[in-house]
PDB file of C-alpha atoms in Angstrom:
ATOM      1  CA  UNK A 181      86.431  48.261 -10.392  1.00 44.00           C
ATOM      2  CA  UNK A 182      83.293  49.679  -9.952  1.00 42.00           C
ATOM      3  CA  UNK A 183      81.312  52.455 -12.085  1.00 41.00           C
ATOM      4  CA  UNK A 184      81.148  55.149 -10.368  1.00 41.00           C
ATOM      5  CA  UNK A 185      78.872  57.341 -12.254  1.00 41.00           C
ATOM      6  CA  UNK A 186      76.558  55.156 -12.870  1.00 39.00           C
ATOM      7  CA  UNK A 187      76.997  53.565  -9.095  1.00 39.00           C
ATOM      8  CA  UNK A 188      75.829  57.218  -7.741  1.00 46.00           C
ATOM      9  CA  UNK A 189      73.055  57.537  -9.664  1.00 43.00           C
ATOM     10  CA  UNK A 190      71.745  53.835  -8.979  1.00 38.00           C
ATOM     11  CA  UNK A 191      72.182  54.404  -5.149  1.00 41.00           C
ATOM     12  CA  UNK A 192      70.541  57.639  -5.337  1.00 44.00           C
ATOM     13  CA  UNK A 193      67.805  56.782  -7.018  1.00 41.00           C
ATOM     14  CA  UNK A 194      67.404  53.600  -4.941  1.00 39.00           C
ATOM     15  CA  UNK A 195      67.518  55.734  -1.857  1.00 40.00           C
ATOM     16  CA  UNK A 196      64.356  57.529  -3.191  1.00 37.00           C
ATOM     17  CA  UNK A 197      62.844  54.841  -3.819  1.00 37.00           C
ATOM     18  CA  UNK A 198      63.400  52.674  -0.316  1.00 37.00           C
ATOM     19  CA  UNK A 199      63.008  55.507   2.128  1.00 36.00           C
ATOM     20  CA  UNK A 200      59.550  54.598   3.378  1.00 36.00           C
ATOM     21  CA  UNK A 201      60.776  51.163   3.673  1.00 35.00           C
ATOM     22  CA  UNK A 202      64.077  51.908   5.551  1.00 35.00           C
ATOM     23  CA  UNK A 203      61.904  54.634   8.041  1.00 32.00           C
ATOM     24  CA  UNK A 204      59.677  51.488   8.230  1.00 34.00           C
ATOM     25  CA  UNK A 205      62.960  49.596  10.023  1.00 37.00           C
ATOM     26  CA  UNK A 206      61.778  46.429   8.112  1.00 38.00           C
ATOM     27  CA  UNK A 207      63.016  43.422  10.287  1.00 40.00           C
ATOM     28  CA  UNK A 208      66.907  42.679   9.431  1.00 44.00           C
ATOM     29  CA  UNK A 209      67.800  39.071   8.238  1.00 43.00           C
ATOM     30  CA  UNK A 210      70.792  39.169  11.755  1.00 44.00           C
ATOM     31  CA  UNK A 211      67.662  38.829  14.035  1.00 43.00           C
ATOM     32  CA  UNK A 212      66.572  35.284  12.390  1.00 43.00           C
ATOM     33  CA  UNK A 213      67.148  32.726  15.207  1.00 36.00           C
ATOM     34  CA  UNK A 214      68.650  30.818  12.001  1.00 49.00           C
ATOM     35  CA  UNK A 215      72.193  31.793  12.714  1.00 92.00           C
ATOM     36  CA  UNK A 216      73.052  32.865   9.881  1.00 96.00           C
ATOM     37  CA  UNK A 217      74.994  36.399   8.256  1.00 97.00           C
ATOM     38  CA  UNK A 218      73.558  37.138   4.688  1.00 97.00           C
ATOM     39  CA  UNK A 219      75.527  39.096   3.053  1.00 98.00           C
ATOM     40  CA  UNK A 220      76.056  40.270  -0.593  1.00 97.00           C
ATOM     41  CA  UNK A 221      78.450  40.818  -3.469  1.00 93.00           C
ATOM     42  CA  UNK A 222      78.842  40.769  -6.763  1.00 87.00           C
ATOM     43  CA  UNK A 223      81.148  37.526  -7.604  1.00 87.00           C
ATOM     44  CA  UNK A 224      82.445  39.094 -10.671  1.00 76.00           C
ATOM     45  CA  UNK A 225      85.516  40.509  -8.724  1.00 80.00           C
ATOM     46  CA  UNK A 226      88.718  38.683  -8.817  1.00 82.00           C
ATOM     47  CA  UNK A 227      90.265  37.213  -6.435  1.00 90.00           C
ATOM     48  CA  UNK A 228      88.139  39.301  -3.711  1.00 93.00           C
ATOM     49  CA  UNK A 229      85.157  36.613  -4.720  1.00 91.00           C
ATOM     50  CA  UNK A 230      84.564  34.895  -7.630  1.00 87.00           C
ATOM     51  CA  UNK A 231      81.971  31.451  -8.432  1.00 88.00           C
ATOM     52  CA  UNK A 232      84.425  28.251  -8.321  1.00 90.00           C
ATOM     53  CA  UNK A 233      83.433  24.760  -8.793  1.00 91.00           C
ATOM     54  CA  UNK A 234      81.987  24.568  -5.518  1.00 91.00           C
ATOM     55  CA  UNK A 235      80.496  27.544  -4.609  1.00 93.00           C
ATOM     56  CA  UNK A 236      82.047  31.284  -3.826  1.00 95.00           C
ATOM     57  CA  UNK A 237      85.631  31.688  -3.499  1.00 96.00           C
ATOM     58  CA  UNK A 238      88.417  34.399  -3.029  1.00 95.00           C
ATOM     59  CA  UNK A 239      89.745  37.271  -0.475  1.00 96.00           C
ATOM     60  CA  UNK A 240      86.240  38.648   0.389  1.00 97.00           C
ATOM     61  CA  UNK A 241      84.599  34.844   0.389  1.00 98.00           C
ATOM     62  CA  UNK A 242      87.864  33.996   3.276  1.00 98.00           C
ATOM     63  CA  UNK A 243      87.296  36.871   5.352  1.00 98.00           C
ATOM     64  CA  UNK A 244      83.566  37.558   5.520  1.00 98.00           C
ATOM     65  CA  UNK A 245      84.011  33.961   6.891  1.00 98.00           C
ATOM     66  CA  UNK A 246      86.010  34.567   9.272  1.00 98.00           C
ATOM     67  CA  UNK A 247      84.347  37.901  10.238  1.00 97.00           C
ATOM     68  CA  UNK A 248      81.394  35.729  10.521  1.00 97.00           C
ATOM     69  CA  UNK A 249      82.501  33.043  12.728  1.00 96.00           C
ATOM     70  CA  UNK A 250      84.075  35.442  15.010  1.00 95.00           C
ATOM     71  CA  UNK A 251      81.113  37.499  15.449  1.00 95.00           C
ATOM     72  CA  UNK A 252      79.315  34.457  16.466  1.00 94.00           C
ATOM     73  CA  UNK A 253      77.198  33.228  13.515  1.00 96.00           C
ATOM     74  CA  UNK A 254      77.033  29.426  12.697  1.00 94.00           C
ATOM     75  CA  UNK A 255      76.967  30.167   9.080  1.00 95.00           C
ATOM     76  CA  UNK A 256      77.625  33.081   6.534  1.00 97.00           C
ATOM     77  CA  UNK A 257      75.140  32.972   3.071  1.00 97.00           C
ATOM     78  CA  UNK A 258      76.819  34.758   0.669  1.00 97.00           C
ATOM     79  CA  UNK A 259      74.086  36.505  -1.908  1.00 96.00           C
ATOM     80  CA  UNK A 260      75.584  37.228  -5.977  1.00 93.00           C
ATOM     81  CA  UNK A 261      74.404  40.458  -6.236  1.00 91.00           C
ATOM     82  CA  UNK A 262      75.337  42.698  -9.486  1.00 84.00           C
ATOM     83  CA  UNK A 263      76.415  45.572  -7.659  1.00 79.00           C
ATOM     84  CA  UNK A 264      73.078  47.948  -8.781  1.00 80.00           C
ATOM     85  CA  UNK A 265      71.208  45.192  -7.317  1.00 88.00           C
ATOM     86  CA  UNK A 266      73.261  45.689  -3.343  1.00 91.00           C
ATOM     87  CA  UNK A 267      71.634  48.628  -2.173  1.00 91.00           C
ATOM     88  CA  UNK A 268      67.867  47.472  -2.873  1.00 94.00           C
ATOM     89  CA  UNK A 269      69.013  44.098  -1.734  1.00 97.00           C
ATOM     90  CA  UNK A 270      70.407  45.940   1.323  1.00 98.00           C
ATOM     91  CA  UNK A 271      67.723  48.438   2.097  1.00 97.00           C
ATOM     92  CA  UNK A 272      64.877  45.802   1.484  1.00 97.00           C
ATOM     93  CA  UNK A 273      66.782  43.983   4.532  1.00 97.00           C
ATOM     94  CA  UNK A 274      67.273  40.816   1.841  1.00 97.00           C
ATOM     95  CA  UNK A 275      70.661  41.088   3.461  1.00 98.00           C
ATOM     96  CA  UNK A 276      72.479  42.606   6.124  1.00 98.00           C
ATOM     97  CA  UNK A 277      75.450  43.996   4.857  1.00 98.00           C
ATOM     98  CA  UNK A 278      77.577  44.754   1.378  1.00 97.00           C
ATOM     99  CA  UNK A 279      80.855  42.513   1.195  1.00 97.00           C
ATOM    100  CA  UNK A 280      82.033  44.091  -2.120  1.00 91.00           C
ATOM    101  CA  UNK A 281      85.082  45.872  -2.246  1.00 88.00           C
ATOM    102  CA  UNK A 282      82.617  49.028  -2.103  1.00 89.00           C
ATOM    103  CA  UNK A 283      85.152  52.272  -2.009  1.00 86.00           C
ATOM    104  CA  UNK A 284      83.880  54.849   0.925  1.00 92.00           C
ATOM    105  CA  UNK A 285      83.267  58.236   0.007  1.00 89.00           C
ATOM    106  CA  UNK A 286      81.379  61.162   1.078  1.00 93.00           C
ATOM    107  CA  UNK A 287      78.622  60.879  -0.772  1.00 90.00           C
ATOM    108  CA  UNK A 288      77.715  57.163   0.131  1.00 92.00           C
ATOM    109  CA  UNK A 289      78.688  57.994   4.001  1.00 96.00           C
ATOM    110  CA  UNK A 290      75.904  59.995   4.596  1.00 97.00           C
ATOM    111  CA  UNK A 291      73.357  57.151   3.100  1.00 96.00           C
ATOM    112  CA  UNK A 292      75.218  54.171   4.317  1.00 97.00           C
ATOM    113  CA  UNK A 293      76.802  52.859   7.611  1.00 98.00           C
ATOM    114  CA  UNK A 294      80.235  52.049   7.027  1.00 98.00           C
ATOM    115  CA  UNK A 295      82.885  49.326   9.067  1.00 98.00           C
ATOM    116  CA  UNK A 296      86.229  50.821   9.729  1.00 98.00           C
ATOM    117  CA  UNK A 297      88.596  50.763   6.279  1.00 98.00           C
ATOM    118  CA  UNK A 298      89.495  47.233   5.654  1.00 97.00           C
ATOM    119  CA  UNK A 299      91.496  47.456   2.042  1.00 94.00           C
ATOM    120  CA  UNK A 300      93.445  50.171   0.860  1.00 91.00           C
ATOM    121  CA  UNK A 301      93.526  50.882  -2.541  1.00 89.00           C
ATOM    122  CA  UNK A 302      94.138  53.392  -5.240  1.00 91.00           C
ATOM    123  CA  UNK A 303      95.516  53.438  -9.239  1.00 95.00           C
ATOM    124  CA  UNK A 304      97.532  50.322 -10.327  1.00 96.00           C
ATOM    125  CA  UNK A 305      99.031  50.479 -13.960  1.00 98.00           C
ATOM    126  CA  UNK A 306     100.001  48.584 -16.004  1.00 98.00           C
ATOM    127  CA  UNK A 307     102.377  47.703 -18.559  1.00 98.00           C
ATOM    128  CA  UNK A 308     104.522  45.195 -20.709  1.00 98.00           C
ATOM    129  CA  UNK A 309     106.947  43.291 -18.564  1.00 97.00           C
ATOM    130  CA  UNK A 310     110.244  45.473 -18.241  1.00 95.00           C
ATOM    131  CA  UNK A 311     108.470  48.680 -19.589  1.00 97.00           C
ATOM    132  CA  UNK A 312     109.547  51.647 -17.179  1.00 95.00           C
ATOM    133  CA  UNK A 313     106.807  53.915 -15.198  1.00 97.00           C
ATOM    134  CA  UNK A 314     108.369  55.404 -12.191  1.00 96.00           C
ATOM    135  CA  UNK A 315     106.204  58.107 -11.865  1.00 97.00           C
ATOM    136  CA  UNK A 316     102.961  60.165 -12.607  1.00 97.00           C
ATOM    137  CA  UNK A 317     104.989  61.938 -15.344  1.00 97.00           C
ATOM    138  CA  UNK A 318     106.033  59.180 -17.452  1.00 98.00           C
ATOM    139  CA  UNK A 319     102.091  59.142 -19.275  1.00 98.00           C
ATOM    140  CA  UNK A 320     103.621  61.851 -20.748  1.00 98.00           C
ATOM    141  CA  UNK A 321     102.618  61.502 -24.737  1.00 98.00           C
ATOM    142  CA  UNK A 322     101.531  58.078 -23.843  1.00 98.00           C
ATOM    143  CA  UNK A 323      98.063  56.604 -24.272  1.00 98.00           C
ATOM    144  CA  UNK A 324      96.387  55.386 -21.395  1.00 98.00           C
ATOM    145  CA  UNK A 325      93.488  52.629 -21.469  1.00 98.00           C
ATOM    146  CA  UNK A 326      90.452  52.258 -18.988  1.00 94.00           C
ATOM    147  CA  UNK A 327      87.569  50.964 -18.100  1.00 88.00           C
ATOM    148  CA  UNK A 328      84.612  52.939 -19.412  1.00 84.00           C
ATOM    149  CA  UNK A 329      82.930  54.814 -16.433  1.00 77.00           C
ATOM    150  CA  UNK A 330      84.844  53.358 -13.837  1.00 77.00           C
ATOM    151  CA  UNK A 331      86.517  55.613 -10.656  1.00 78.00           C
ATOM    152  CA  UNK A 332      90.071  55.296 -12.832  1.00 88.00           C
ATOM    153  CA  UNK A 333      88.349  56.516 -15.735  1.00 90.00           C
ATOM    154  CA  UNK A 334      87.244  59.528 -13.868  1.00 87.00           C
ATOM    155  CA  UNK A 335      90.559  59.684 -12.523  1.00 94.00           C
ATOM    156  CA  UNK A 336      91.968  59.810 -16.631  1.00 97.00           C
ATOM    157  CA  UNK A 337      89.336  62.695 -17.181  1.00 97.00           C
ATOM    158  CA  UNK A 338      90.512  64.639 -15.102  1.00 96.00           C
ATOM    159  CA  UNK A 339      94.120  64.268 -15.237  1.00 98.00           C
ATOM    160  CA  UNK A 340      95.008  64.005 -19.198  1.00 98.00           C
ATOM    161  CA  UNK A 341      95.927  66.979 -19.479  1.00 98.00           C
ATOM    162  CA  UNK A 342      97.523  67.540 -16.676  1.00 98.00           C
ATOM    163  CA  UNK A 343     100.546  64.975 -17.625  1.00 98.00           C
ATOM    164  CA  UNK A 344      99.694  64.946 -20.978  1.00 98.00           C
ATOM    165  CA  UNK A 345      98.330  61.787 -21.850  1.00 98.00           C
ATOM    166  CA  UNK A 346      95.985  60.223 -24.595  1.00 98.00           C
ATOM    167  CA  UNK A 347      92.772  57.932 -23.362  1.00 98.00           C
ATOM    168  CA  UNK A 348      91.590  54.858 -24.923  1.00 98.00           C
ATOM    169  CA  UNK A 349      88.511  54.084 -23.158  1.00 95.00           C
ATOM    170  CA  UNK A 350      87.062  50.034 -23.135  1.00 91.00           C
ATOM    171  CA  UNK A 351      83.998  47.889 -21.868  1.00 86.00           C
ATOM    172  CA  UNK A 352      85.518  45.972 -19.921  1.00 82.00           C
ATOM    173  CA  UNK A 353      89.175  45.668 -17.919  1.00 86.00           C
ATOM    174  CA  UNK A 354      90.396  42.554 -19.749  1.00 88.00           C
ATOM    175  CA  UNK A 355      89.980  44.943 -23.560  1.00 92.00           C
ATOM    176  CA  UNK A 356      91.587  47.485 -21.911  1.00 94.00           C
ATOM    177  CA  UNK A 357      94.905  45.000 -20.645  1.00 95.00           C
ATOM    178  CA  UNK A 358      94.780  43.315 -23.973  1.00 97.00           C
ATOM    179  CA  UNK A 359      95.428  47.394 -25.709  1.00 98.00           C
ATOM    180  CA  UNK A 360      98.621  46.888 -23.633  1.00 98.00           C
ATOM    181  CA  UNK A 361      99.150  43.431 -25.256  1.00 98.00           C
ATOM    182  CA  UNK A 362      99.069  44.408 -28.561  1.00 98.00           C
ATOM    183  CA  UNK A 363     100.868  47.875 -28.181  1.00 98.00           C
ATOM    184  CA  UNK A 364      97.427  49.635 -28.628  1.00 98.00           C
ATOM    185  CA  UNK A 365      97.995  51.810 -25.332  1.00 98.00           C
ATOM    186  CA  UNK A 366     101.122  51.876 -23.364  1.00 98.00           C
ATOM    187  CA  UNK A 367      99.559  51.025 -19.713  1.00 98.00           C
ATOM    188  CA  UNK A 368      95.940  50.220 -18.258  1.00 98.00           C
ATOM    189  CA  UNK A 369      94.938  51.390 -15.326  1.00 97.00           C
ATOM    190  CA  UNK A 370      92.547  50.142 -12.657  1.00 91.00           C
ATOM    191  CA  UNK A 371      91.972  49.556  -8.798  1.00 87.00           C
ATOM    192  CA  UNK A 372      95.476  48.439  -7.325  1.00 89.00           C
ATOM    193  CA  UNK A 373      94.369  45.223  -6.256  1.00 85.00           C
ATOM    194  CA  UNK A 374      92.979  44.176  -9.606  1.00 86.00           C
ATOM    195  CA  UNK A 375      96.263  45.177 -11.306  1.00 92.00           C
ATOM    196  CA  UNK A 376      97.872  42.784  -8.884  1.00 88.00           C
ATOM    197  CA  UNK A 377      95.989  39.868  -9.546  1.00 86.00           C
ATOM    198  CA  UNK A 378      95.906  40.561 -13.462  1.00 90.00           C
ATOM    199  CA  UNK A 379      99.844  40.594 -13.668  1.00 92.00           C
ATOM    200  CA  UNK A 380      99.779  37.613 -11.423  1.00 88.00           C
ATOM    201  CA  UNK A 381      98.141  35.889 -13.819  1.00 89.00           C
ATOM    202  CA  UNK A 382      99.706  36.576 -16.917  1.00 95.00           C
ATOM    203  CA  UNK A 383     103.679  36.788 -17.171  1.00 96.00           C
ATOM    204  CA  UNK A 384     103.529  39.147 -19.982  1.00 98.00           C
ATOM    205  CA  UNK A 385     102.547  41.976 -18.141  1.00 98.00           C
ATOM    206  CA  UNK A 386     103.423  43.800 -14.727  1.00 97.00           C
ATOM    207  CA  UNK A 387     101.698  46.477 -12.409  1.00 96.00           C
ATOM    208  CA  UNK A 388     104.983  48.919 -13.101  1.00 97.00           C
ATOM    209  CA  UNK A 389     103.381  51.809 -10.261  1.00 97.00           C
ATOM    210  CA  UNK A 390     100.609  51.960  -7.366  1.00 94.00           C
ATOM    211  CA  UNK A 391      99.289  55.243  -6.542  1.00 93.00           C
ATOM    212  CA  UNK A 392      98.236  55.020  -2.932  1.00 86.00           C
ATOM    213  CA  UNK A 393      95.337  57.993  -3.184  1.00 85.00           C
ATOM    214  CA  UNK A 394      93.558  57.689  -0.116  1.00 86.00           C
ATOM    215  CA  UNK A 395      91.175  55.196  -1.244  1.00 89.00           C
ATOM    216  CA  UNK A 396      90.043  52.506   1.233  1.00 94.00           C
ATOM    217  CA  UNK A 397      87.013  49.491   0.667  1.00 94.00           C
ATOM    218  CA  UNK A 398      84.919  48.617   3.433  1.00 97.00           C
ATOM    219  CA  UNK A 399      81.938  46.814   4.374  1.00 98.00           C
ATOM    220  CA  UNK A 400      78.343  49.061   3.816  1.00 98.00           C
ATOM    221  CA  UNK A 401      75.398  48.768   6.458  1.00 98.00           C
ATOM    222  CA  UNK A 402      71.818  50.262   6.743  1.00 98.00           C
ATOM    223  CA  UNK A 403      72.159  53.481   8.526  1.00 97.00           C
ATOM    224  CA  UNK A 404      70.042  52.084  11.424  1.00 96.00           C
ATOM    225  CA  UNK A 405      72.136  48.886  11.948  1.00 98.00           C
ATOM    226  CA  UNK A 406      74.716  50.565  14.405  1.00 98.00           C
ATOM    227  CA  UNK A 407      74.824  47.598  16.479  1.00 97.00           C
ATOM    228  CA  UNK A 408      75.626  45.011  13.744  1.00 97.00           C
ATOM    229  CA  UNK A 409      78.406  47.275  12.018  1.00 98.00           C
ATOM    230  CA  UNK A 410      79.901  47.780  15.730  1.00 98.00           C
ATOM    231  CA  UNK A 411      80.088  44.146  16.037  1.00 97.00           C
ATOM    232  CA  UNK A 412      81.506  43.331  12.577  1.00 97.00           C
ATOM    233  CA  UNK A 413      84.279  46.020  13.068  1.00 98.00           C
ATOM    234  CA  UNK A 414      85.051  44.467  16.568  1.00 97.00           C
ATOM    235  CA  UNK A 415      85.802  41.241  14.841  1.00 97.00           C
ATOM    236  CA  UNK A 416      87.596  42.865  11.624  1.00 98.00           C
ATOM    237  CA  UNK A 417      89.807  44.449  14.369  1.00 98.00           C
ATOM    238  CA  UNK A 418      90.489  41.097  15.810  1.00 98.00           C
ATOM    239  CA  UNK A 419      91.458  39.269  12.890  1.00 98.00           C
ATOM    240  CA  UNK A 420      93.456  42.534  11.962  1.00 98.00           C
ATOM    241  CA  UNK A 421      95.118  42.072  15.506  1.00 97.00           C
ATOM    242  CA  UNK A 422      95.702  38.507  14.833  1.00 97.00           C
ATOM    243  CA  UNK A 423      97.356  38.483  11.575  1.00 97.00           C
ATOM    244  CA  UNK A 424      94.422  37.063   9.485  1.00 98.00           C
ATOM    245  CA  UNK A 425      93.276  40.095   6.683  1.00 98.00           C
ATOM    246  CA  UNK A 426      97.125  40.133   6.107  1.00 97.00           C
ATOM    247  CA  UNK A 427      97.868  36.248   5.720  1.00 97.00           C
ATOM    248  CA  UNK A 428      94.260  36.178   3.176  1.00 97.00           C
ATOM    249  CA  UNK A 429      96.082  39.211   1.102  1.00 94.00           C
ATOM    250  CA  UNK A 430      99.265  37.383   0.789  1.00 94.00           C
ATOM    251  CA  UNK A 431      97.447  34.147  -0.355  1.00 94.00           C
ATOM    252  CA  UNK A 432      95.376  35.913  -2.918  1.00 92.00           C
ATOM    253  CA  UNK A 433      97.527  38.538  -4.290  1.00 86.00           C
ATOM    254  CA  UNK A 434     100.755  36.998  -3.964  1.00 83.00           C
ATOM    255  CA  UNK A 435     102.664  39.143  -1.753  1.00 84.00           C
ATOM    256  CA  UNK A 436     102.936  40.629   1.569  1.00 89.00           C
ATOM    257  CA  UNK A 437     100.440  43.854   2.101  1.00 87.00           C
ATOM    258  CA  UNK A 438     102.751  47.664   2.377  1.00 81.00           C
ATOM    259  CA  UNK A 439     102.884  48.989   5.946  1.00 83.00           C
ATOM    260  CA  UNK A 440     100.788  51.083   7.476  1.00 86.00           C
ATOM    261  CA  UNK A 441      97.750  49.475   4.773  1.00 91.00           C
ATOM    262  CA  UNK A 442      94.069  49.179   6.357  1.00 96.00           C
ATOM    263  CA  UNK A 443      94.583  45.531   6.240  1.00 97.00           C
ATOM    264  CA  UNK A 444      96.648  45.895   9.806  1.00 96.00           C
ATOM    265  CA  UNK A 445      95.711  49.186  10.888  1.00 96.00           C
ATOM    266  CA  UNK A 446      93.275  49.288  13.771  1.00 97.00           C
ATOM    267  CA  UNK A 447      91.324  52.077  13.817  1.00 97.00           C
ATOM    268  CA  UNK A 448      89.740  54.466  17.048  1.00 97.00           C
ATOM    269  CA  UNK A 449      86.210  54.571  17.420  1.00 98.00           C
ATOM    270  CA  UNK A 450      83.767  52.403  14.781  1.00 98.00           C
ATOM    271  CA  UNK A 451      83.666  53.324  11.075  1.00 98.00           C
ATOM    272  CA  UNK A 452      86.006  55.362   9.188  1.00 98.00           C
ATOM    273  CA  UNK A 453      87.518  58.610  10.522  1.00 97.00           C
ATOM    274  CA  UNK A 454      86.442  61.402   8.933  1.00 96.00           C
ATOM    275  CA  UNK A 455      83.131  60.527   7.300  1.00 98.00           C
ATOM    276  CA  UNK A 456      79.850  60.325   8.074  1.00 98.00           C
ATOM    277  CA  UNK A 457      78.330  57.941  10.606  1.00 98.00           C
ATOM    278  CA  UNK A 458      81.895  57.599  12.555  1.00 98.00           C
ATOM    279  CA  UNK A 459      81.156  57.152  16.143  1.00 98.00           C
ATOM    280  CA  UNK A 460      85.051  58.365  18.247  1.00 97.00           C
ATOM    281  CA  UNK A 461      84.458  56.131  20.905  1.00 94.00           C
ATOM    282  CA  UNK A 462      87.022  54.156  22.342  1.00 93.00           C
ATOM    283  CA  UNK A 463      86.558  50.723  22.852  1.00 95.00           C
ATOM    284  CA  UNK A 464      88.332  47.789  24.177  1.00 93.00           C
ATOM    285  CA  UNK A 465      88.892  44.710  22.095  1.00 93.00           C
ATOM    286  CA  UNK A 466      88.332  40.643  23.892  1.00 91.00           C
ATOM    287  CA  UNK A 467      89.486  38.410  21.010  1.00 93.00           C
ATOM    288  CA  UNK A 468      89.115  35.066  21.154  1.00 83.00           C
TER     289      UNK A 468
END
């Protein structure tokens, strides 16, 4: 879903060049008596939020709206940002947060401010309806396409040879399904959620296994902005509490999120465990 070699070069370089500005805490858009949340994303990412006839719409679009309303905010501007245009667009304080299914890792931690893990996610393949893949091992002598420079085709690189599989490697997700199509590759792999809404949309094919990893999206802050991420993650923990993240996922993807997934999971403290910027303490939650 997103490049991720490319994506850690962009955000370090932008990081370079935005420092002065970020040391110069340049007023944040969430202090503008207007009301109003600006966030960004790129709208490029289906179903988390793609343009429709009347404006943004998807997962993402749904529950940035509700996180939104619930922090208070009369209205939620949501920015189309291609995603090497979020973190000058963030730093530059054009908005206030990233609403992109943005994976956390290490690296981007200690840069960014993340919310507590809001989407789980991991490798999704895919295959011809009623082709078997049970397991890991079944690449075996198979030929695997990808998404050029993408986090699954770092994942390929580093695991061909380890179950013994060929890569094909494409421009764009939809090549790589159609080498599945036409018998080119055996299964495509990408993010699990946009496996899921790629089979739902085409009866020919099905996501055949989901490789939970450890992977998790969540929304991205300026470092300095503890006080806005702390009051986003109290109202993602709300709507968590209340049912909401998992009713959106069932309405976009088509079926009911696994147990024990981020979408339902509360977590302690504000941001993710483990990573840098996480603040362990407790707090209580007053939802409306």
């Amino acid at each position: 879903m997103q490049m991720m070699k490319l994506y850690g070069a962009v955000l370090s370089a932008v990081l370079v060049m935005v420092s002065g500005t970020v040391r110069g805490a340049a007023p944040s858009p969430s202090s503008s008596p207007s009301g109003t949340l600006t966030v960004g994303s790129d709208f490029g990412v289906a179903p988390w939020i793609v343009r429709g006839r009347d404006g943004p719409e998807g997962f993402g679009v749904d529950l940035i709206r509700a996180v939104a309303r619930d922090m208070g905010y009369g209205a939620v501007d949501i920015e189309d940002i291609n995603f090497s245009g979020l973190f000058p667009a963030l730093f530059s304080a054009r908005i206030d947060m990233t609403v992109n299914p943005l994976n956390i890792t290490r690296e981007r931690s200690e840069r960014l401010l993340f919310s507590e893990p809001i989407f789980a996610t991991g490798n999704g393949f895919i295959v011809l309806k009623g082709e078997r893949m049970a397991g890991l091992e079944d690449l075996r002598g198979k030929i695997l396409a990808v998404n050029r420079g993408t986090l699954s085709d770092i994942w390929a690189a580093q695991n061909q040879n380890r179950y013994g599989f060929t890569v094909q490697r494409y421009e764009t997700f939809p090549d790589s399904v159609l080498a599945v199509l036409t018998g080119r590759a055996f299964t495509a792999l990408n993010e699990i959620p946009t496996t899921i809404y790629a089979a739902s949309r085409n009866p020919l094919i099905e996501v055949a296994y989901r490789d939970f990893d450890g992977r998790n999206f969540a929304y991205a802050f300026r470092r300095g902005d503890v006080a806005l991420r702390d009051r986003a993650e109290r109202a993602i923990e709300c709507l968590k509490r209340k049912g909401v993240l998992a009713r959106l996922y069932t309405r976009w993807y088509g079926s009911a999120p696994p147990k024990d997934n981020p979408l339902t999971t509360i977590y302690p403290g504000f941001g993710p465990p483990g990573f840098s910027g996480y603040d362990a303490r407790p707090h209580d939650l007053n939802c409306r």
